């Protein structure tokens, strides 16, 4: 189908924020075989919003509108659409209840807000154009569907992660169901890849991409990973499954060791699952990542079952005091060395009392590089009940990117060992 | 003046390429006091291009069109504009000569293209809508100005670095020269706010927002913070400065303690600067955040000057072993308690040997809450050379959000103390 995307917000038209959500939507819709005829970005003005939605409805089969659904005075989308499409605002008490319950737990006003004033703001969220169907009634995010002139219009929040979630979980399946006459069976599979840059993934899979439109490849760099989404369109269930099996095998032949998982499960979840299956416990000793690997591990609910804790030894004194790294190693080999990493991992395993320990020490930059150990040099060690192994990698990019890459590499070293 | 930006290219509407050039243009034009009413992105279709340019001319004082000026078959901008605006294509021999001379020096064809074929393609570059003025005749890039209905339309290449150069060197100076009568001065200021939800910031500032268009308020939630951007439009420099001073004072009266900074500097940078000014060192003891506060601190280059390290005590054993938390405190008060937080902060300060230490222990969820200590309860302690203070907050949202909010609150507690 032909679609159009309308993004709303002064923060976009003033150039303060880069509009990456429209691209995300275009990319996913294109991968599903839809054609995006136009994307427009407009400021917080009811006239412009109304005109843009009407115009989009004229020339497209479906429309996606993002932004302007919040409770503040510059959130004008629902109001503008009510006027432009002649659909009077309709009150949805269940939305107000949901939001109030949420804010009560959150404690938005701390008793200093007059209730009447507060309600006026929040009530906005509950007034939707007549005929609106809330997309995810159970979730704490805005988003609804309106069918006008027999065409679906999806209204999504401008907050990137909410918009992405609704697009993938609600919009794309509903569009697929909407598409009548097309009896093809659609299956998608998301490969999560770590350790290969996007261009290299692309190069290794180029021979699999064809223009017969049976299998579409979509590449999404989600730093530090690359996600590959394939969409298979077979004539029926059997054909679709057969194609999926064929292409899965070919993809694994090309980049198998770098695929760490499928679907939604992240690296930290897979590592956690593997540790839990083995009944093993983990500690970390971090220097250049400052605690990021530990934090990634604890983003998983229930991680206290296997993650005991960590020591962030940013200064050499802490490396000696808390991890027992010998001062002669630090002097002779340096803080960024295989020997220091090994001593850190063994020290963390011993002092925290875990089965496994991972150590990370490196030069994140922007200064501190030497000819021997340029910026981005990161040494790792993995201590297990059977001994210690060390690894050295050279990363590139900003300080921030080196830290993120190093913390994920720590997880991947553990994943491969487990 | 009011402007509109039209970006052209299938690579944009398919989501293959992120449109960063429109944002670049919007940002620069906004900073010069222009208002961008809309940005649109359309595919390589003559009808869509013509309609978008006509529409933009209707509602804006100037238009910027990027992309579709090259020599290949999908470059259709000039052709489409000739038709839509009734300006027959006009041949510019000097453009063809320039391009041919350029290609002779750099060998564009590599011998694989037949000369006739190549000429037909190249000639395209020399056919512009009647009345076009080439923007930079001496440069090897496309780009021209067309004045239609007394409004300037700038056609720029889609190649980002060429587009950026022409925008800064040609478009902005020409627009400034064009702008007669409007002598207004623009100033912007960005306030960074932590500890108040967006709706509450909005409510407290509602009385300052007026519709006289002198001062514009923009709210941007950047979790866990809220950014407020004000734009002041005065008749001259003095008036603009005076308005900025007045509104700055009013904003600070309303939400002063929650404003932690202005402009680009983040919370972790401000905390680092304050520690550096005092020549003080810092350690952290984290439980529910798993190392995130330490990581935020080390995102700042040079943080090793004041951040010594941290202990992530995810299990109670580690709290006892490495932080010296008394087991009776853990048993009687629980791991999430003011007493445990105090003991953790003191333990980190002692064992790492820092001047300050911050401790965080809480219930990030999704399970583990009790009536006394519901999900999202987080206890903090700050140990200084003068003693220990403790704090308790109640956060809401997902595990991920509680962790992010808690790590930032740890930084903010330290900022307020410093």
PDB file of N, CA, C and O in Angstrom, chain B residues 194 260 267-276 278 280-285 293-294 296-297 306-309 345 349 354-360 380-385 387 389 391 393 406-418:
ATOM      1  N   UNK B 194      15.849  18.770  36.171  1.00  0.00           N
ATOM      2  CA  UNK B 194      15.769  17.395  36.672  1.00  0.00           C
ATOM      3  C   UNK B 194      14.941  17.378  37.954  1.00  0.00           C
ATOM      4  O   UNK B 194      15.083  18.264  38.796  1.00  0.00           O
ATOM      5  N   UNK B 260      19.219  22.517  36.695  1.00  0.00           N
ATOM      6  CA  UNK B 260      20.577  22.190  37.120  1.00  0.00           C
ATOM      7  C   UNK B 260      21.617  22.800  36.193  1.00  0.00           C
ATOM      8  O   UNK B 260      22.798  22.843  36.532  1.00  0.00           O
ATOM      9  N   UNK B 267      24.362  16.790  33.585  1.00  0.00           N
ATOM     10  CA  UNK B 267      24.467  16.680  35.040  1.00  0.00           C
ATOM     11  C   UNK B 267      25.820  16.089  35.458  1.00  0.00           C
ATOM     12  O   UNK B 267      26.452  16.566  36.414  1.00  0.00           O
ATOM     13  N   UNK B 268      26.273  15.062  34.745  1.00  0.00           N
ATOM     14  CA  UNK B 268      27.527  14.407  35.120  1.00  0.00           C
ATOM     15  C   UNK B 268      28.720  15.338  34.873  1.00  0.00           C
ATOM     16  O   UNK B 268      29.726  15.267  35.578  1.00  0.00           O
ATOM     17  N   UNK B 269      28.588  16.233  33.896  1.00  0.00           N
ATOM     18  CA  UNK B 269      29.680  17.185  33.641  1.00  0.00           C
ATOM     19  C   UNK B 269      29.716  18.270  34.708  1.00  0.00           C
ATOM     20  O   UNK B 269      30.785  18.693  35.152  1.00  0.00           O
ATOM     21  N   UNK B 270      28.528  18.718  35.129  1.00  0.00           N
ATOM     22  CA  UNK B 270      28.467  19.754  36.166  1.00  0.00           C
ATOM     23  C   UNK B 270      29.011  19.209  37.481  1.00  0.00           C
ATOM     24  O   UNK B 270      29.813  19.861  38.154  1.00  0.00           O
ATOM     25  N   UNK B 271      28.598  17.990  37.839  1.00  0.00           N
ATOM     26  CA  UNK B 271      29.111  17.364  39.062  1.00  0.00           C
ATOM     27  C   UNK B 271      30.636  17.235  38.985  1.00  0.00           C
ATOM     28  O   UNK B 271      31.350  17.555  39.936  1.00  0.00           O
ATOM     29  N   UNK B 272      31.126  16.808  37.824  1.00  0.00           N
ATOM     30  CA  UNK B 272      32.576  16.667  37.654  1.00  0.00           C
ATOM     31  C   UNK B 272      33.281  18.004  37.816  1.00  0.00           C
ATOM     32  O   UNK B 272      34.331  18.096  38.461  1.00  0.00           O
ATOM     33  N   UNK B 273      32.698  19.048  37.223  1.00  0.00           N
ATOM     34  CA  UNK B 273      33.319  20.375  37.308  1.00  0.00           C
ATOM     35  C   UNK B 273      33.371  20.843  38.761  1.00  0.00           C
ATOM     36  O   UNK B 273      34.378  21.372  39.232  1.00  0.00           O
ATOM     37  N   UNK B 274      32.263  20.613  39.502  1.00  0.00           N
ATOM     38  CA  UNK B 274      32.223  21.039  40.904  1.00  0.00           C
ATOM     39  C   UNK B 274      33.253  20.287  41.745  1.00  0.00           C
ATOM     40  O   UNK B 274      33.920  20.863  42.603  1.00  0.00           O
ATOM     41  N   UNK B 275      33.389  18.976  41.498  1.00  0.00           N
ATOM     42  CA  UNK B 275      34.382  18.192  42.242  1.00  0.00           C
ATOM     43  C   UNK B 275      35.786  18.686  41.927  1.00  0.00           C
ATOM     44  O   UNK B 275      36.628  18.845  42.817  1.00  0.00           O
ATOM     45  N   UNK B 276      36.040  18.946  40.651  1.00  0.00           N
ATOM     46  CA  UNK B 276      37.364  19.393  40.228  1.00  0.00           C
ATOM     47  C   UNK B 276      37.694  20.744  40.875  1.00  0.00           C
ATOM     48  O   UNK B 276      38.811  20.952  41.362  1.00  0.00           O
ATOM     49  N   UNK B 278      36.726  21.851  43.662  1.00  0.00           N
ATOM     50  CA  UNK B 278      37.015  21.659  45.080  1.00  0.00           C
ATOM     51  C   UNK B 278      38.230  20.750  45.312  1.00  0.00           C
ATOM     52  O   UNK B 278      38.571  20.472  46.462  1.00  0.00           O
ATOM     53  N   UNK B 280      38.221  17.633  45.041  1.00  0.00           N
ATOM     54  CA  UNK B 280      37.703  16.522  45.847  1.00  0.00           C
ATOM     55  C   UNK B 280      37.570  15.255  45.010  1.00  0.00           C
ATOM     56  O   UNK B 280      37.400  15.320  43.790  1.00  0.00           O
ATOM     57  N   UNK B 281      37.638  14.101  45.678  1.00  0.00           N
ATOM     58  CA  UNK B 281      37.512  12.833  44.965  1.00  0.00           C
ATOM     59  C   UNK B 281      36.218  12.131  45.372  1.00  0.00           C
ATOM     60  O   UNK B 281      35.637  12.424  46.414  1.00  0.00           O
ATOM     61  N   UNK B 282      35.802  11.197  44.525  1.00  0.00           N
ATOM     62  CA  UNK B 282      34.482  10.574  44.678  1.00  0.00           C
ATOM     63  C   UNK B 282      34.549   9.064  44.488  1.00  0.00           C
ATOM     64  O   UNK B 282      35.300   8.563  43.648  1.00  0.00           O
ATOM     65  N   UNK B 283      33.727   8.354  45.269  1.00  0.00           N
ATOM     66  CA  UNK B 283      33.516   6.921  45.064  1.00  0.00           C
ATOM     67  C   UNK B 283      32.010   6.663  45.086  1.00  0.00           C
ATOM     68  O   UNK B 283      31.249   7.462  45.637  1.00  0.00           O
ATOM     69  N   UNK B 284      31.578   5.565  44.492  1.00  0.00           N
ATOM     70  CA  UNK B 284      30.154   5.220  44.534  1.00  0.00           C
ATOM     71  C   UNK B 284      29.985   3.792  45.036  1.00  0.00           C
ATOM     72  O   UNK B 284      30.874   2.952  44.871  1.00  0.00           O
ATOM     73  N   UNK B 285      28.837   3.557  45.673  1.00  0.00           N
ATOM     74  CA  UNK B 285      28.462   2.206  46.096  1.00  0.00           C
ATOM     75  C   UNK B 285      27.054   1.990  45.562  1.00  0.00           C
ATOM     76  O   UNK B 285      26.128   2.679  45.969  1.00  0.00           O
ATOM     77  N   UNK B 293      25.582   4.737  37.804  1.00  0.00           N
ATOM     78  CA  UNK B 293      26.036   6.060  38.230  1.00  0.00           C
ATOM     79  C   UNK B 293      27.537   6.221  37.954  1.00  0.00           C
ATOM     80  O   UNK B 293      27.978   7.253  37.452  1.00  0.00           O
ATOM     81  N   UNK B 294      28.300   5.171  38.257  1.00  0.00           N
ATOM     82  CA  UNK B 294      29.732   5.204  37.952  1.00  0.00           C
ATOM     83  C   UNK B 294      29.948   5.379  36.456  1.00  0.00           C
ATOM     84  O   UNK B 294      30.777   6.184  36.024  1.00  0.00           O
ATOM     85  N   UNK B 296      27.967   6.793  34.231  1.00  0.00           N
ATOM     86  CA  UNK B 296      27.632   8.161  33.810  1.00  0.00           C
ATOM     87  C   UNK B 296      28.790   9.103  34.128  1.00  0.00           C
ATOM     88  O   UNK B 296      29.153   9.956  33.318  1.00  0.00           O
ATOM     89  N   UNK B 297      29.374   8.940  35.319  1.00  0.00           N
ATOM     90  CA  UNK B 297      30.500   9.803  35.703  1.00  0.00           C
ATOM     91  C   UNK B 297      31.675   9.630  34.744  1.00  0.00           C
ATOM     92  O   UNK B 297      32.332  10.607  34.374  1.00  0.00           O
ATOM     93  N   UNK B 306      38.844  12.952  39.350  1.00  0.00           N
ATOM     94  CA  UNK B 306      38.088  13.020  40.608  1.00  0.00           C
ATOM     95  C   UNK B 306      37.350  11.722  40.934  1.00  0.00           C
ATOM     96  O   UNK B 306      37.017  11.468  42.073  1.00  0.00           O
ATOM     97  N   UNK B 307      37.070  10.889  39.929  1.00  0.00           N
ATOM     98  CA  UNK B 307      36.345   9.640  40.207  1.00  0.00           C
ATOM     99  C   UNK B 307      37.345   8.511  40.420  1.00  0.00           C
ATOM    100  O   UNK B 307      38.091   8.149  39.509  1.00  0.00           O
ATOM    101  N   UNK B 308      37.366   7.940  41.625  1.00  0.00           N
ATOM    102  CA  UNK B 308      38.336   6.887  41.926  1.00  0.00           C
ATOM    103  C   UNK B 308      37.807   5.509  41.561  1.00  0.00           C
ATOM    104  O   UNK B 308      38.562   4.659  41.091  1.00  0.00           O
ATOM    105  N   UNK B 309      36.522   5.274  41.774  1.00  0.00           N
ATOM    106  CA  UNK B 309      35.983   3.960  41.465  1.00  0.00           C
ATOM    107  C   UNK B 309      34.732   3.681  42.264  1.00  0.00           C
ATOM    108  O   UNK B 309      34.218   4.561  42.971  1.00  0.00           O
ATOM    109  N   UNK B 345      27.631   3.949  51.890  1.00  0.00           N
ATOM    110  CA  UNK B 345      28.374   5.166  51.528  1.00  0.00           C
ATOM    111  C   UNK B 345      29.644   5.286  52.372  1.00  0.00           C
ATOM    112  O   UNK B 345      30.731   5.571  51.862  1.00  0.00           O
ATOM    113  N   UNK B 349      33.506   5.048  50.977  1.00  0.00           N
ATOM    114  CA  UNK B 349      34.416   6.166  51.243  1.00  0.00           C
ATOM    115  C   UNK B 349      35.697   5.636  51.908  1.00  0.00           C
ATOM    116  O   UNK B 349      36.804   6.025  51.554  1.00  0.00           O
ATOM    117  N   UNK B 354      38.084   7.931  49.310  1.00  0.00           N
ATOM    118  CA  UNK B 354      37.694   9.168  48.628  1.00  0.00           C
ATOM    119  C   UNK B 354      37.196  10.203  49.630  1.00  0.00           C
ATOM    120  O   UNK B 354      36.927   9.886  50.788  1.00  0.00           O
ATOM    121  N   UNK B 355      37.044  11.464  49.162  1.00  0.00           N
ATOM    122  CA  UNK B 355      36.481  12.513  50.015  1.00  0.00           C
ATOM    123  C   UNK B 355      34.960  12.353  50.145  1.00  0.00           C
ATOM    124  O   UNK B 355      34.397  12.490  51.213  1.00  0.00           O
ATOM    125  N   UNK B 356      34.314  12.101  48.999  1.00  0.00           N
ATOM    126  CA  UNK B 356      32.864  11.923  48.981  1.00  0.00           C
ATOM    127  C   UNK B 356      32.517  10.502  48.537  1.00  0.00           C
ATOM    128  O   UNK B 356      33.287   9.883  47.792  1.00  0.00           O
ATOM    129  N   UNK B 357      31.370  10.015  48.978  1.00  0.00           N
ATOM    130  CA  UNK B 357      30.863   8.760  48.425  1.00  0.00           C
ATOM    131  C   UNK B 357      29.341   8.822  48.398  1.00  0.00           C
ATOM    132  O   UNK B 357      28.708   9.344  49.320  1.00  0.00           O
ATOM    133  N   UNK B 358      28.764   8.312  47.302  1.00  0.00           N
ATOM    134  CA  UNK B 358      27.306   8.247  47.162  1.00  0.00           C
ATOM    135  C   UNK B 358      26.908   6.783  47.115  1.00  0.00           C
ATOM    136  O   UNK B 358      27.550   5.987  46.418  1.00  0.00           O
ATOM    137  N   UNK B 359      25.851   6.421  47.869  1.00  0.00           N
ATOM    138  CA  UNK B 359      25.350   5.044  47.833  1.00  0.00           C
ATOM    139  C   UNK B 359      23.907   5.036  47.347  1.00  0.00           C
ATOM    140  O   UNK B 359      23.136   5.945  47.648  1.00  0.00           O
ATOM    141  N   UNK B 360      23.574   4.011  46.570  1.00  0.00           N
ATOM    142  CA  UNK B 360      22.220   3.849  46.020  1.00  0.00           C
ATOM    143  C   UNK B 360      21.774   2.419  46.272  1.00  0.00           C
ATOM    144  O   UNK B 360      22.465   1.479  45.873  1.00  0.00           O
ATOM    145  N   UNK B 380      19.175   6.591  49.280  1.00  0.00           N
ATOM    146  CA  UNK B 380      20.476   7.158  48.913  1.00  0.00           C
ATOM    147  C   UNK B 380      21.191   7.586  50.180  1.00  0.00           C
ATOM    148  O   UNK B 380      20.558   7.933  51.176  1.00  0.00           O
ATOM    149  N   UNK B 381      22.515   7.618  50.124  1.00  0.00           N
ATOM    150  CA  UNK B 381      23.269   8.257  51.196  1.00  0.00           C
ATOM    151  C   UNK B 381      24.470   8.953  50.594  1.00  0.00           C
ATOM    152  O   UNK B 381      25.019   8.515  49.571  1.00  0.00           O
ATOM    153  N   UNK B 382      24.829  10.065  51.215  1.00  0.00           N
ATOM    154  CA  UNK B 382      25.989  10.828  50.783  1.00  0.00           C
ATOM    155  C   UNK B 382      26.937  10.930  51.971  1.00  0.00           C
ATOM    156  O   UNK B 382      26.571  11.481  53.017  1.00  0.00           O
ATOM    157  N   UNK B 383      28.130  10.356  51.832  1.00  0.00           N
ATOM    158  CA  UNK B 383      29.147  10.458  52.895  1.00  0.00           C
ATOM    159  C   UNK B 383      30.152  11.524  52.493  1.00  0.00           C
ATOM    160  O   UNK B 383      30.623  11.534  51.356  1.00  0.00           O
ATOM    161  N   UNK B 384      30.419  12.449  53.411  1.00  0.00           N
ATOM    162  CA  UNK B 384      31.369  13.528  53.144  1.00  0.00           C
ATOM    163  C   UNK B 384      32.370  13.549  54.307  1.00  0.00           C
ATOM    164  O   UNK B 384      32.193  12.818  55.293  1.00  0.00           O
ATOM    165  N   UNK B 385      33.406  14.390  54.229  1.00  0.00           N
ATOM    166  CA  UNK B 385      34.322  14.478  55.371  1.00  0.00           C
ATOM    167  C   UNK B 385      33.597  14.907  56.647  1.00  0.00           C
ATOM    168  O   UNK B 385      34.100  14.670  57.757  1.00  0.00           O
ATOM    169  N   UNK B 387      30.349  13.980  57.547  1.00  0.00           N
ATOM    170  CA  UNK B 387      29.325  13.085  58.053  1.00  0.00           C
ATOM    171  C   UNK B 387      28.517  12.456  56.926  1.00  0.00           C
ATOM    172  O   UNK B 387      28.929  12.484  55.770  1.00  0.00           O
ATOM    173  N   UNK B 389      24.511  11.862  55.158  1.00  0.00           N
ATOM    174  CA  UNK B 389      23.095  12.214  55.063  1.00  0.00           C
ATOM    175  C   UNK B 389      22.401  11.113  54.275  1.00  0.00           C
ATOM    176  O   UNK B 389      23.008  10.499  53.389  1.00  0.00           O
ATOM    177  N   UNK B 391      18.629   9.957  52.060  1.00  0.00           N
ATOM    178  CA  UNK B 391      17.495  10.456  51.282  1.00  0.00           C
ATOM    179  C   UNK B 391      16.690   9.241  50.829  1.00  0.00           C
ATOM    180  O   UNK B 391      17.257   8.174  50.603  1.00  0.00           O
ATOM    181  N   UNK B 393      13.550   8.255  47.967  1.00  0.00           N
ATOM    182  CA  UNK B 393      12.659   8.686  46.892  1.00  0.00           C
ATOM    183  C   UNK B 393      11.822   7.506  46.423  1.00  0.00           C
ATOM    184  O   UNK B 393      12.190   6.343  46.590  1.00  0.00           O
ATOM    185  N   UNK B 406      17.245   6.778  39.284  1.00  0.00           N
ATOM    186  CA  UNK B 406      18.019   6.668  40.518  1.00  0.00           C
ATOM    187  C   UNK B 406      19.468   7.109  40.306  1.00  0.00           C
ATOM    188  O   UNK B 406      20.031   7.835  41.135  1.00  0.00           O
ATOM    189  N   UNK B 407      20.081   6.710  39.196  1.00  0.00           N
ATOM    190  CA  UNK B 407      21.473   7.095  38.955  1.00  0.00           C
ATOM    191  C   UNK B 407      21.586   8.613  38.802  1.00  0.00           C
ATOM    192  O   UNK B 407      22.525   9.235  39.302  1.00  0.00           O
ATOM    193  N   UNK B 408      20.612   9.230  38.125  1.00  0.00           N
ATOM    194  CA  UNK B 408      20.636  10.688  37.977  1.00  0.00           C
ATOM    195  C   UNK B 408      20.356  11.384  39.306  1.00  0.00           C
ATOM    196  O   UNK B 408      20.913  12.440  39.582  1.00  0.00           O
ATOM    197  N   UNK B 409      19.472  10.790  40.111  1.00  0.00           N
ATOM    198  CA  UNK B 409      19.202  11.390  41.413  1.00  0.00           C
ATOM    199  C   UNK B 409      20.456  11.343  42.278  1.00  0.00           C
ATOM    200  O   UNK B 409      20.732  12.293  43.022  1.00  0.00           O
ATOM    201  N   UNK B 410      21.224  10.260  42.170  1.00  0.00           N
ATOM    202  CA  UNK B 410      22.500  10.185  42.890  1.00  0.00           C
ATOM    203  C   UNK B 410      23.407  11.355  42.498  1.00  0.00           C
ATOM    204  O   UNK B 410      24.017  12.006  43.352  1.00  0.00           O
ATOM    205  N   UNK B 411      23.458  11.654  41.198  1.00  0.00           N
ATOM    206  CA  UNK B 411      24.270  12.785  40.734  1.00  0.00           C
ATOM    207  C   UNK B 411      23.703  14.103  41.256  1.00  0.00           C
ATOM    208  O   UNK B 411      24.453  14.996  41.665  1.00  0.00           O
ATOM    209  N   UNK B 412      22.370  14.224  41.250  1.00  0.00           N
ATOM    210  CA  UNK B 412      21.762  15.494  41.654  1.00  0.00           C
ATOM    211  C   UNK B 412      21.938  15.742  43.152  1.00  0.00           C
ATOM    212  O   UNK B 412      22.132  16.881  43.580  1.00  0.00           O
ATOM    213  N   UNK B 413      21.877  14.680  43.958  1.00  0.00           N
ATOM    214  CA  UNK B 413      22.113  14.816  45.410  1.00  0.00           C
ATOM    215  C   UNK B 413      23.524  15.365  45.636  1.00  0.00           C
ATOM    216  O   UNK B 413      23.737  16.278  46.436  1.00  0.00           O
ATOM    217  N   UNK B 414      24.461  14.833  44.882  1.00  0.00           N
ATOM    218  CA  UNK B 414      25.841  15.295  45.007  1.00  0.00           C
ATOM    219  C   UNK B 414      25.967  16.748  44.530  1.00  0.00           C
ATOM    220  O   UNK B 414      26.610  17.577  45.176  1.00  0.00           O
ATOM    221  N   UNK B 415      25.306  17.086  43.409  1.00  0.00           N
ATOM    222  CA  UNK B 415      25.354  18.457  42.882  1.00  0.00           C
ATOM    223  C   UNK B 415      24.827  19.444  43.915  1.00  0.00           C
ATOM    224  O   UNK B 415      25.438  20.478  44.185  1.00  0.00           O
ATOM    225  N   UNK B 416      23.686  19.113  44.539  1.00  0.00           N
ATOM    226  CA  UNK B 416      23.100  20.054  45.504  1.00  0.00           C
ATOM    227  C   UNK B 416      24.023  20.226  46.720  1.00  0.00           C
ATOM    228  O   UNK B 416      24.138  21.321  47.256  1.00  0.00           O
ATOM    229  N   UNK B 417      24.668  19.116  47.119  1.00  0.00           N
ATOM    230  CA  UNK B 417      25.566  19.203  48.273  1.00  0.00           C
ATOM    231  C   UNK B 417      26.804  20.043  47.942  1.00  0.00           C
ATOM    232  O   UNK B 417      27.322  20.773  48.782  1.00  0.00           O
ATOM    233  N   UNK B 418      27.260  19.937  46.707  1.00  0.00           N
ATOM    234  CA  UNK B 418      28.482  20.668  46.321  1.00  0.00           C
ATOM    235  C   UNK B 418      28.170  22.138  46.075  1.00  0.00           C
ATOM    236  O   UNK B 418      29.018  22.993  46.176  1.00  0.00           O
TER     237      UNK B 418
END
